[in-house]
Every structure is written in C-alpha cells, then in structure tokens.
CSV table of C-alpha atoms and ligand atoms in Angstrom, one decimal:
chain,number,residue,atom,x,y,z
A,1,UNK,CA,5.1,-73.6,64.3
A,2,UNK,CA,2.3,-76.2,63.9
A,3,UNK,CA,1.9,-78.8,67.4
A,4,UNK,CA,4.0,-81.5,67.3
A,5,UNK,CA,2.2,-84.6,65.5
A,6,UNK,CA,0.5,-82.7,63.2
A,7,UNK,CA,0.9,-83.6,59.2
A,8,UNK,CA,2.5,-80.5,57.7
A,9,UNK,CA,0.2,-79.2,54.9
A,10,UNK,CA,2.1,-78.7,51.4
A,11,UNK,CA,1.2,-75.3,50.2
A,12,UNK,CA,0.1,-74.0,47.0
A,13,UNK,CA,1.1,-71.5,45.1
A,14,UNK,CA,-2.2,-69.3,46.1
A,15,UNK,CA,-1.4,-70.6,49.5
A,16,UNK,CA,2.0,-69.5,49.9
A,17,UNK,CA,0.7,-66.2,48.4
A,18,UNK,CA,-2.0,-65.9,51.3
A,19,UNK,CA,0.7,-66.9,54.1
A,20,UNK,CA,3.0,-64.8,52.8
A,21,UNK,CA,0.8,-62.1,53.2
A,22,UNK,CA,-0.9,-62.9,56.5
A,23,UNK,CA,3.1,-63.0,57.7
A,24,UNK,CA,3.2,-58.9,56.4
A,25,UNK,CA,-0.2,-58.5,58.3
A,26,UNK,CA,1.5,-60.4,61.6
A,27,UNK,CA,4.5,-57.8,60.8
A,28,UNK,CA,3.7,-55.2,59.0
A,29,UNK,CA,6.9,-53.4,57.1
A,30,UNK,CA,7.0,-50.7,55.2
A,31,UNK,CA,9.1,-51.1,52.5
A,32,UNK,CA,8.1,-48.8,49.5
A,33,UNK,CA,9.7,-50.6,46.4
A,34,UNK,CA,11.8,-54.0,45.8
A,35,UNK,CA,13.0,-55.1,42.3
A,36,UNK,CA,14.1,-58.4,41.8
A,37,UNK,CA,16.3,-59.3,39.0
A,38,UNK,CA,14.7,-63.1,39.9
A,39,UNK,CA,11.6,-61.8,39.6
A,40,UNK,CA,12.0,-59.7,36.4
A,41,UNK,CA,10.4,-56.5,37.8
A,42,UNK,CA,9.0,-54.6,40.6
A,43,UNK,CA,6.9,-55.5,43.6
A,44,UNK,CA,5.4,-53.0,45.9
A,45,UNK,CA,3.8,-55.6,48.1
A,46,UNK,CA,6.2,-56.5,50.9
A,47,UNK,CA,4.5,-60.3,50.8
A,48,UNK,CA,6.1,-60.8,47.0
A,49,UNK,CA,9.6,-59.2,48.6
A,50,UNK,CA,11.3,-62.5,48.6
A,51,UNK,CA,14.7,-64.4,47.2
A,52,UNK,CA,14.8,-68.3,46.6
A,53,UNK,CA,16.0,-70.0,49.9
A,54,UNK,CA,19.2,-71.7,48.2
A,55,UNK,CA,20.5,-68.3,47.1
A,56,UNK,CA,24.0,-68.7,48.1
A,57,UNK,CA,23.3,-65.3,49.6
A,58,UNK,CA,20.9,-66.7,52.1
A,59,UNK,CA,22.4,-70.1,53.1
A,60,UNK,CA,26.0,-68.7,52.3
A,61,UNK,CA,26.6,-65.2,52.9
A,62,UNK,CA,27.9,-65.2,49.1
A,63,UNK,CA,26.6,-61.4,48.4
A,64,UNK,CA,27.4,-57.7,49.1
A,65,UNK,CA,24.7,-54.7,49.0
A,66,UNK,CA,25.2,-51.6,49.6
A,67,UNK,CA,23.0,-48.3,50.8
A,68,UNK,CA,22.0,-44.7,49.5
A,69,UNK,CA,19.9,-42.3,51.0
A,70,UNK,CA,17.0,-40.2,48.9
A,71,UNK,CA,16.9,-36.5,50.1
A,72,UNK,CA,14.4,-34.1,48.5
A,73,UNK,CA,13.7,-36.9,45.7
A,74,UNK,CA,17.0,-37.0,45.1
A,75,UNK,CA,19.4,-39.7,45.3
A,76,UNK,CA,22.8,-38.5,47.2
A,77,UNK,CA,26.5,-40.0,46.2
A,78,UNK,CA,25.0,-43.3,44.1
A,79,UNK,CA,28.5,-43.0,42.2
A,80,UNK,CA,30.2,-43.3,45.4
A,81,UNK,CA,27.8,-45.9,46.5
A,82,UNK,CA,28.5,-47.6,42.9
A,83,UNK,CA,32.1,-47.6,43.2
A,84,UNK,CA,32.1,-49.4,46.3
A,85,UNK,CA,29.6,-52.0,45.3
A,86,UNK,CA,31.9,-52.9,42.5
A,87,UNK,CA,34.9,-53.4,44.6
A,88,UNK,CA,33.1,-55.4,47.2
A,89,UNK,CA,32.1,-57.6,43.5
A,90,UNK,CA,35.4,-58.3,42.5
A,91,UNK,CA,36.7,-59.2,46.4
A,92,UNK,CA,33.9,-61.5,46.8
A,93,UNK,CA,34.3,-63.1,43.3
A,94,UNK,CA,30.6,-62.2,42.4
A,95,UNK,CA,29.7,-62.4,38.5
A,96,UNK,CA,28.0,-58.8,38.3
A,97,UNK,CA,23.7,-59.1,37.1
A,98,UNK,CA,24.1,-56.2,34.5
A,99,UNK,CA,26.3,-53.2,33.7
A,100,UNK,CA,27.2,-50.2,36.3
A,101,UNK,CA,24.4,-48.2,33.9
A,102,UNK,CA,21.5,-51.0,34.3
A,103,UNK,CA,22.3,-51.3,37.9
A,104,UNK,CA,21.8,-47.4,37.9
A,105,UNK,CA,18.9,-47.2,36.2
A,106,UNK,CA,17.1,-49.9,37.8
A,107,UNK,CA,18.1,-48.3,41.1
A,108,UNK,CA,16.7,-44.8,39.8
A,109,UNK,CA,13.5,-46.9,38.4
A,110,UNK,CA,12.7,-48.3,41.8
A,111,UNK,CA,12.9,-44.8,43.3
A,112,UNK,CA,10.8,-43.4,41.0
A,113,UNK,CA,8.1,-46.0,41.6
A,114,UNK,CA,8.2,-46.5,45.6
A,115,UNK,CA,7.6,-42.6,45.2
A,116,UNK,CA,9.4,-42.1,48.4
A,117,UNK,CA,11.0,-38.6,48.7
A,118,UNK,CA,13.2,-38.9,51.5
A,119,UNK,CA,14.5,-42.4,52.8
A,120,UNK,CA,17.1,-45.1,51.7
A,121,UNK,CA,18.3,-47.4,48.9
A,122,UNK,CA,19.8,-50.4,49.6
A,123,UNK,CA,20.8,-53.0,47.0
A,124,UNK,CA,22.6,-56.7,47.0
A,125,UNK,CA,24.2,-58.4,44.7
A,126,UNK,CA,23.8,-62.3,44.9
A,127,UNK,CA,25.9,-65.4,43.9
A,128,UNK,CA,22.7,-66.8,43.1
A,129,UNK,CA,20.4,-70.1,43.6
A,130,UNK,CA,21.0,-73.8,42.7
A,131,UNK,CA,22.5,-75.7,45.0
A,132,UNK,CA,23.7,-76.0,48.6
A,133,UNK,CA,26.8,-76.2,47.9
A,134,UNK,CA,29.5,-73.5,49.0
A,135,UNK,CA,30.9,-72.5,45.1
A,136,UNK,CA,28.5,-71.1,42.9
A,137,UNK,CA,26.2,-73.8,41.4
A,138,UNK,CA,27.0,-74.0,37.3
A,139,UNK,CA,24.2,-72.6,35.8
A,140,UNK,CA,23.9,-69.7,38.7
A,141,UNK,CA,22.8,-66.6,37.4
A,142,UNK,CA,23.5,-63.4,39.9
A,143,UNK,CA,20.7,-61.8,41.4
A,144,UNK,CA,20.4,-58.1,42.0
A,145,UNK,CA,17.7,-56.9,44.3
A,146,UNK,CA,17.0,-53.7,45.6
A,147,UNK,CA,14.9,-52.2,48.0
A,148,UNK,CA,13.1,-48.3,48.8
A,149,UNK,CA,12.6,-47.2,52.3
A,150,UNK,CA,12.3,-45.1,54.5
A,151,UNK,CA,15.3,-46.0,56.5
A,152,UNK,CA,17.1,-46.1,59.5
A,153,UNK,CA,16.2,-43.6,62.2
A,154,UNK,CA,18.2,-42.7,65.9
A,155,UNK,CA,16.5,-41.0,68.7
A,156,UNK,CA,16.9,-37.1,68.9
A,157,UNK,CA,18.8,-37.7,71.6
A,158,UNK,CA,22.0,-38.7,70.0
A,159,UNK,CA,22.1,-35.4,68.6
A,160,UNK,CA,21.3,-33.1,71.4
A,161,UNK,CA,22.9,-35.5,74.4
A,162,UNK,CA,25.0,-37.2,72.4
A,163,UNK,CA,25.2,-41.3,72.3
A,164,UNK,CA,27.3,-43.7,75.3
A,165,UNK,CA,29.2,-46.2,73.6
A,166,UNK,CA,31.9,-49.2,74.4
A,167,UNK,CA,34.3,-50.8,73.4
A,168,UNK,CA,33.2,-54.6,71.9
A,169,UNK,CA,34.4,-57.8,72.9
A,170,UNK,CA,34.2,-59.1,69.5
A,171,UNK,CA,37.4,-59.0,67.2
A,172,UNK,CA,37.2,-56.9,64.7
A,173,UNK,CA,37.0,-58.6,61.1
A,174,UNK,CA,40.4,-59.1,59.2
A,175,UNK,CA,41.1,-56.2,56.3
A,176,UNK,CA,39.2,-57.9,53.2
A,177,UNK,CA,36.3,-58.3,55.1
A,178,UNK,CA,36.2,-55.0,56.7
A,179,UNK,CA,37.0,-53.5,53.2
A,180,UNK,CA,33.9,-55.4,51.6
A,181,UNK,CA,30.6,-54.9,52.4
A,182,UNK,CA,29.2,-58.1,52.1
A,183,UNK,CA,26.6,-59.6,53.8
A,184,UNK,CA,28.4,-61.3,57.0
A,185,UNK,CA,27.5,-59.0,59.4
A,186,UNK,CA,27.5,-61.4,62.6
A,187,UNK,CA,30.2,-59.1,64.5
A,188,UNK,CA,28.7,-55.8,63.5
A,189,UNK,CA,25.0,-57.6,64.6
A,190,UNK,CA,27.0,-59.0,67.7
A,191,UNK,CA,28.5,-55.5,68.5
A,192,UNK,CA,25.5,-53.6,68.6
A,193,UNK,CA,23.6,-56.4,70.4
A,194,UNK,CA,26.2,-56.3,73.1
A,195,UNK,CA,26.3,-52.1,73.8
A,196,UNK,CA,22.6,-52.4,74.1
A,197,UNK,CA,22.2,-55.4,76.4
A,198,UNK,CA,24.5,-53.2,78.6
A,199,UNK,CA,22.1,-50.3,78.0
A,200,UNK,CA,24.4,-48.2,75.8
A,201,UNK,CA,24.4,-47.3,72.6
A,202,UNK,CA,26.7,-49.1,70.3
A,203,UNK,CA,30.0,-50.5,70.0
A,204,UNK,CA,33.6,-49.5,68.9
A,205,UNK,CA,36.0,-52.4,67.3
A,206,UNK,CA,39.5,-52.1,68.3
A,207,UNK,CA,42.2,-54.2,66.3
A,208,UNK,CA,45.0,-56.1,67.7
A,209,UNK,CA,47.7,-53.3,67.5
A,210,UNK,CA,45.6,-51.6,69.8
A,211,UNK,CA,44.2,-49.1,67.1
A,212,UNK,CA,40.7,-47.7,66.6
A,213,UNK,CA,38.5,-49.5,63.9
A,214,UNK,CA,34.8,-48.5,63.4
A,215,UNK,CA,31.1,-48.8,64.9
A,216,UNK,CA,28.5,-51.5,64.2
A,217,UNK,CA,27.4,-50.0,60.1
A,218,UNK,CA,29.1,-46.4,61.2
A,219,UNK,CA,32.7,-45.0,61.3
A,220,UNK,CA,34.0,-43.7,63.6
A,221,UNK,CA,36.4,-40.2,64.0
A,222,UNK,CA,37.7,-37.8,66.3
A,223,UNK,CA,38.9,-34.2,66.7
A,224,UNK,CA,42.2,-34.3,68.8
A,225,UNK,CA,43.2,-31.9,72.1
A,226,UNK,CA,45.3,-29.8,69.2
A,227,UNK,CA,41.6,-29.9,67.0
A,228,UNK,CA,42.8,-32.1,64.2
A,229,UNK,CA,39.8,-34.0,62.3
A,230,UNK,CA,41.1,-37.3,62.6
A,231,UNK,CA,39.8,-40.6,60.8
A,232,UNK,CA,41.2,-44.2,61.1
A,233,UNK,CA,43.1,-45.4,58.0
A,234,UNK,CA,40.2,-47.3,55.5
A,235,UNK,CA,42.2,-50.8,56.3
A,236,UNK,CA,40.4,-52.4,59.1
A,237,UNK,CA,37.0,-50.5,58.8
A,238,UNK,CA,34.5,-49.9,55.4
A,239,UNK,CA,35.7,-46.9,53.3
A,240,UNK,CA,32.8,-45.0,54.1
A,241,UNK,CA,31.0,-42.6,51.3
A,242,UNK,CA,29.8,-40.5,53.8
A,243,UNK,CA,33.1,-40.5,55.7
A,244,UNK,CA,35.4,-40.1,52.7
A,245,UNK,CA,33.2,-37.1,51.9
A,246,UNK,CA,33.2,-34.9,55.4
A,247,UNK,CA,37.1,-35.4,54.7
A,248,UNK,CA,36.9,-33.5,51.4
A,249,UNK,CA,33.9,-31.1,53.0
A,250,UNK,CA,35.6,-30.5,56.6
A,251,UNK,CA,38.6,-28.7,54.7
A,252,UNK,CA,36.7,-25.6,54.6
A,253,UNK,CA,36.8,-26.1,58.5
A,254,UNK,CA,40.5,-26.0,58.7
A,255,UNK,CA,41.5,-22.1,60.5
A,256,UNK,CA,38.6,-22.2,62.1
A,257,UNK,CA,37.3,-24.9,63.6
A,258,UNK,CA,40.2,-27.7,62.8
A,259,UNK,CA,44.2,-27.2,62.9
A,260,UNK,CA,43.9,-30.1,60.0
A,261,UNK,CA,42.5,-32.9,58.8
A,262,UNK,CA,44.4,-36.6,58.2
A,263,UNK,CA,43.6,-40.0,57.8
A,264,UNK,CA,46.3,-42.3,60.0
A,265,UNK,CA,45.8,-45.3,62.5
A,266,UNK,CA,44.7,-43.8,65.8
A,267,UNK,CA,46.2,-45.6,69.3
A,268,UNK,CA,43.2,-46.3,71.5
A,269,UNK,CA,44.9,-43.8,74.5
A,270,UNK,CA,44.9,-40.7,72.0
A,271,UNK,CA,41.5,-41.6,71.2
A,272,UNK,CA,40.5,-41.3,74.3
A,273,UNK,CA,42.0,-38.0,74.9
A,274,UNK,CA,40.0,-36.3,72.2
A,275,UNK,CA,38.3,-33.8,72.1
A,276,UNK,CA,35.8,-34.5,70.2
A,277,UNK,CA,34.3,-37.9,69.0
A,278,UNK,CA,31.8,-39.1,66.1
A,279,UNK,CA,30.1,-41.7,64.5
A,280,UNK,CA,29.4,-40.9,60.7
A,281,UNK,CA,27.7,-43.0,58.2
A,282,UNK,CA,24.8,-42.8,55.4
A,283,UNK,CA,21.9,-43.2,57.8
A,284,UNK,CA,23.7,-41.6,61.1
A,285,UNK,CA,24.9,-38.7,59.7
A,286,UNK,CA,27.3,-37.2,62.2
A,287,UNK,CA,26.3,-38.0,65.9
A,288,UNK,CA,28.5,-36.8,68.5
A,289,UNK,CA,30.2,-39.6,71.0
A,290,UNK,CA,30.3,-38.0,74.6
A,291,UNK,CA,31.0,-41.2,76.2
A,292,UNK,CA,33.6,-44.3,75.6
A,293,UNK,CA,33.6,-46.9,78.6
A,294,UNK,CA,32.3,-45.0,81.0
A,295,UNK,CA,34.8,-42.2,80.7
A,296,UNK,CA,33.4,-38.7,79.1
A,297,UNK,CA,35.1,-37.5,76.0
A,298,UNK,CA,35.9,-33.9,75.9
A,299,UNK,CA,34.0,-32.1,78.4
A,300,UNK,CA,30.8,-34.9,77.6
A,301,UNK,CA,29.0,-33.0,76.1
A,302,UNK,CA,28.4,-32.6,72.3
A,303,UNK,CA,30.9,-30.1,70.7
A,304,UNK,CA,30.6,-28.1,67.5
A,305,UNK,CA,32.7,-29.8,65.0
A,306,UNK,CA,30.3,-32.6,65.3
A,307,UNK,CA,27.5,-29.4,64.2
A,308,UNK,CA,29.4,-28.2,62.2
A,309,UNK,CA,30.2,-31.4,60.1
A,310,UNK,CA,26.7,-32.3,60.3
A,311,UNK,CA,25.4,-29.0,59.0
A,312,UNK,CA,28.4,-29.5,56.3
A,313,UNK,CA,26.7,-33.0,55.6
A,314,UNK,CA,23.9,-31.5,55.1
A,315,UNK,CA,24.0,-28.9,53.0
A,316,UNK,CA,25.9,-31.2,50.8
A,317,UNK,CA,23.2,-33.7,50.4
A,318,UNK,CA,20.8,-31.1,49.7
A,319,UNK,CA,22.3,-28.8,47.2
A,320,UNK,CA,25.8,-30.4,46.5
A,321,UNK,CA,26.9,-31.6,43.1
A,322,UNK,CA,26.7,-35.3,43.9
A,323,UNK,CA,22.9,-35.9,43.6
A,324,UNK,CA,21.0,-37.5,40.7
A,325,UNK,CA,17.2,-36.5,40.1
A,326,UNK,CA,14.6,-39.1,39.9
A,327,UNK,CA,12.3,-39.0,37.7
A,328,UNK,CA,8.6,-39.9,39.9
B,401,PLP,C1,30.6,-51.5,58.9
B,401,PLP,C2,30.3,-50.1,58.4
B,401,PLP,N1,31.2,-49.1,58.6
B,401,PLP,C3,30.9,-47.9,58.1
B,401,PLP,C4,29.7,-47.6,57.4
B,401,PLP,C5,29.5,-46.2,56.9
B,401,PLP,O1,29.5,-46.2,55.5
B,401,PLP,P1,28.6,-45.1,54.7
B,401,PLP,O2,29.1,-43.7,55.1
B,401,PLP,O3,28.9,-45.4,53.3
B,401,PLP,O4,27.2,-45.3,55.0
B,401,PLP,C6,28.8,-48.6,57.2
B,401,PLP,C7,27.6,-48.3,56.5
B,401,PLP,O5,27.4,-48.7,55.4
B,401,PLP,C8,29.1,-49.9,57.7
B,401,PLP,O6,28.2,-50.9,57.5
C-alpha cells in the first residue's frame, strides 16, 4: 500500500504489465498453463493469469470449477469431472462458454502446452463481467478459464501416521450448495483454518440430524466394526469422482477385505466406532483418519483398507480405462 497522502499514480497498460509481474517476482507461483476464454488464448506467464475484477465470479461468487489430475501425461476421469461441472452449470444458472467438446479440448490443449506430466487441472466457469450488480449484467458473456499445475500436495505423514482431525464448528452448507461446486468456499476455507489453528489436520462437517458430511475439498468414509466400506449418502457433501469411483473399485475388496460396500447416512456414534476412517478426494487420494476429537479410530493406527483402496486408486489412474492421452 502506498503512505497515506501520497497521489495514487494511474497506471498504464506497460505499467500494469510490469507490476503485475514484479507481484509474481514478490510471489512466485508456479502455475504451468492458464487459458482464458476473456483472453482468447493461452498464457504461460502467471503475471497475464488474470480475470476482470467485476466478474460476477470475483465480486459474486457467481461461478463453479472443477479439478482433474494429470498422471503419466494423462488426464484421469475428465468425463466424470465433466459431468459434474455441467450439473454445478445448470444449479447455478450459469450460461455454459462453449460445448462439453470445446470445453474438452481446450482443457486437453492447455495440458498439452503447460507440458506438465503429472499434476492437476482445474477449471471455472464464470457468470461473467459488466456490472456490479448481483444478476448477470445483459451483455455478459461466460468466461471459462482453466489452469495446469502441479497441484496440491500432503505431507508423507498422512499416509504412514495417518492425519488428526475434528469435528468443525461451522454448519455444514444446505444440499444445493453442497451438491454444487461452486466457488463459495468460505466454510470449507473456515473448516480447514479452524483444525489447523488447533494444530490438527482438518475438519469434518456434521449436519443437523447428527449425520456425517464431508472434509474441507475431501470426503469422507469409513469401514465399520463388521468391515463394511461405508460412504455418506451424496446429499449434504460433493459427489465426489474419486469417491464414486473407489465404490465401483472397492467391490473387488468385498470377501476379503470388506463384508460390503453401501452408501447410507452415517450417525456420528457409529462413525466413531469404526474401524477404519478415510478422507478421499482428487488431490488426497485415500489418507487414513486415525484420530477424530481426540479419540483414536480403530486401534489409531492406519489400517489396510485405506492401502488397499489407495493402491486400488492407483492402479486405476494409471492403467484404467478412464484416462484420455494428451497430445504434448
Ligand atoms: C467439498 C469437497 N468434497 C469432496 C471433494 C472430493 O471430490 P473429488 O473426488 O472429485 O476430488 C472435493 C474436491 O473437489 C470437495 O471440494
């Protein structure tokens, strides 16, 4: 911020160019890709990543995105990805940029040029800029935008020690929201903030009936004392890709490691009883839970559905029949 008193400069264009990338130099980032649709192409300079300020998006929360990981240079469950993007559209009432094809191939295109071999996707879908008003301004035209990198990471530790987590104080959102992955993430932000002020962490939403919901951009699941995989019903948390997938994979555990596998709403006290617990998500994976407000789960110690799921997972996203090539 400039010292009070001082007359504010106005910038220009090769200025804002030159700040914005002195602001990359402050805080360097490495994001590998970004197409704009408000841009009309592809930036690999994280100073030119940018999206008008009155993008309902930004002063609204009037957009969804959605994420993807790359593994092996290739891109794992898009379609999935895809088909939730769309329904998080239509709930939000977002005009769509271009056609489920464009939106693929632009996503494949950014790939191919951020060169990146193993990392993420993530792509929004915008209301759009011109006004600063709450409804869509008339001539708004939706943005799409997405971005290559190498994405989120958690500490070994999770894996091998397994992570501590808590129960949030903040209510869980309402079924549309939870359902649409749009970009109001304040009690997700809020959740995660909170677990690791109290040096744990993350967080775990419970709804009003008492019922298990999900983590802060995780689900969560269990495997009961009688070794049932067990996921909350997709109501009150995100129908996650990855989760909705170690349901179909995790039947091949069933005999062996799991008596069955069902999707139902899960009372807090047989939650706690479990023997097993996970978080599960795109950029998590499967990490094992080994305690839950202070109290162990299981014996506290990670178990082996959660390596077993994860070596599932994995397999899957490296050889399965849900990955698209990309062509660098
Ligand atoms: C709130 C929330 N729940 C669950 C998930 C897990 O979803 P996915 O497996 O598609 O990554 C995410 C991540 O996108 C999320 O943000």
């Amino acid at each position: 911020m400039p010292p009070v008193n001082v007359r504010l400069p106005v910038l220009t264009a090769t200025e804002v160019i030159a700040n914005l990338e002195a602001l990359r130099a402050r805080q360097p980032v490495k994001y590998a890709a970004f197409y704009s649709s408000q841009l009309g192409g592809i930036v690999t300079d994280p100073a030119l990543m940018v999206i008008p300020f009155d993008d309902h998006m930004v002063h609204r929360g009037h957009g969804i995105f959605d994420t993807a990981g790359i593994v092996q240079g290739r891109i794992y469950d898009l379609e999935a990805h895809l088909d939730r993007f769309m329904g998080s559209a239509e709930r939000s009432k977002l005009t769509l940029a271009g056609s489920r094809d464009a939106m693929r191939n632009i996503i494949v295109s950014t790939v191919a040029t951020s060169g990146l071999r193993d990392g993420a996707i993530r792509y929004w879908l915008s209301s759009g800029p011109g006004n600063l008003d709450l409804s869509p301004a008339a001539s708004a035209q939706p943005g799409f935008f997405v971005i290559v990198f190498g994405g989120l990471s958690y500490p070994d530790r999770w894996y091998t020690e397994g992570l501590r987590v808590m129960t949030t104080t903040y209510p869980i959102k309402p079924p549309l929201y939870a359902i649409t992955k749009a970009t109001n993430y304040l009690p997700n932000v809020l959740m995660q903030m909170e677990a690791k002020e109290a040096g744990l962490d993350n967080g775990v939403f419970i709804d009003e009936a008492g019922y298990v919901g999900e983590s802060s951009n995780m689900n969560v699941a269990f495997v009961t004392s009688d070794g049932v995989f067990r996921h909350p019903r997709f109501e009150r948390v995100l129908p996650g890709c990855t989760s909705l997938r170690l349901l179909e994979l995790a039947q091949s555990l069933v005999g062996r490691l799991f008596t069955g596998v069902d999707v139902c709403n899960i009372p807090v006290a047989d939650a706690r009883a479990a023997r097993e617990m996970f978080l599960i998500g795109s950029s998590v994976k499967v990490a094992p839970v080994v305690e839950w407000d202070g109290q162990p789960i299981g014996d506290g110690r990670p178990g082996p559905a959660a390596r077993a799921l994860l070596a599932l997972l994995d397999e899957d996203m490296r050889t399965g029949n849900r990955l698209i090539d990309v062509p660098y």
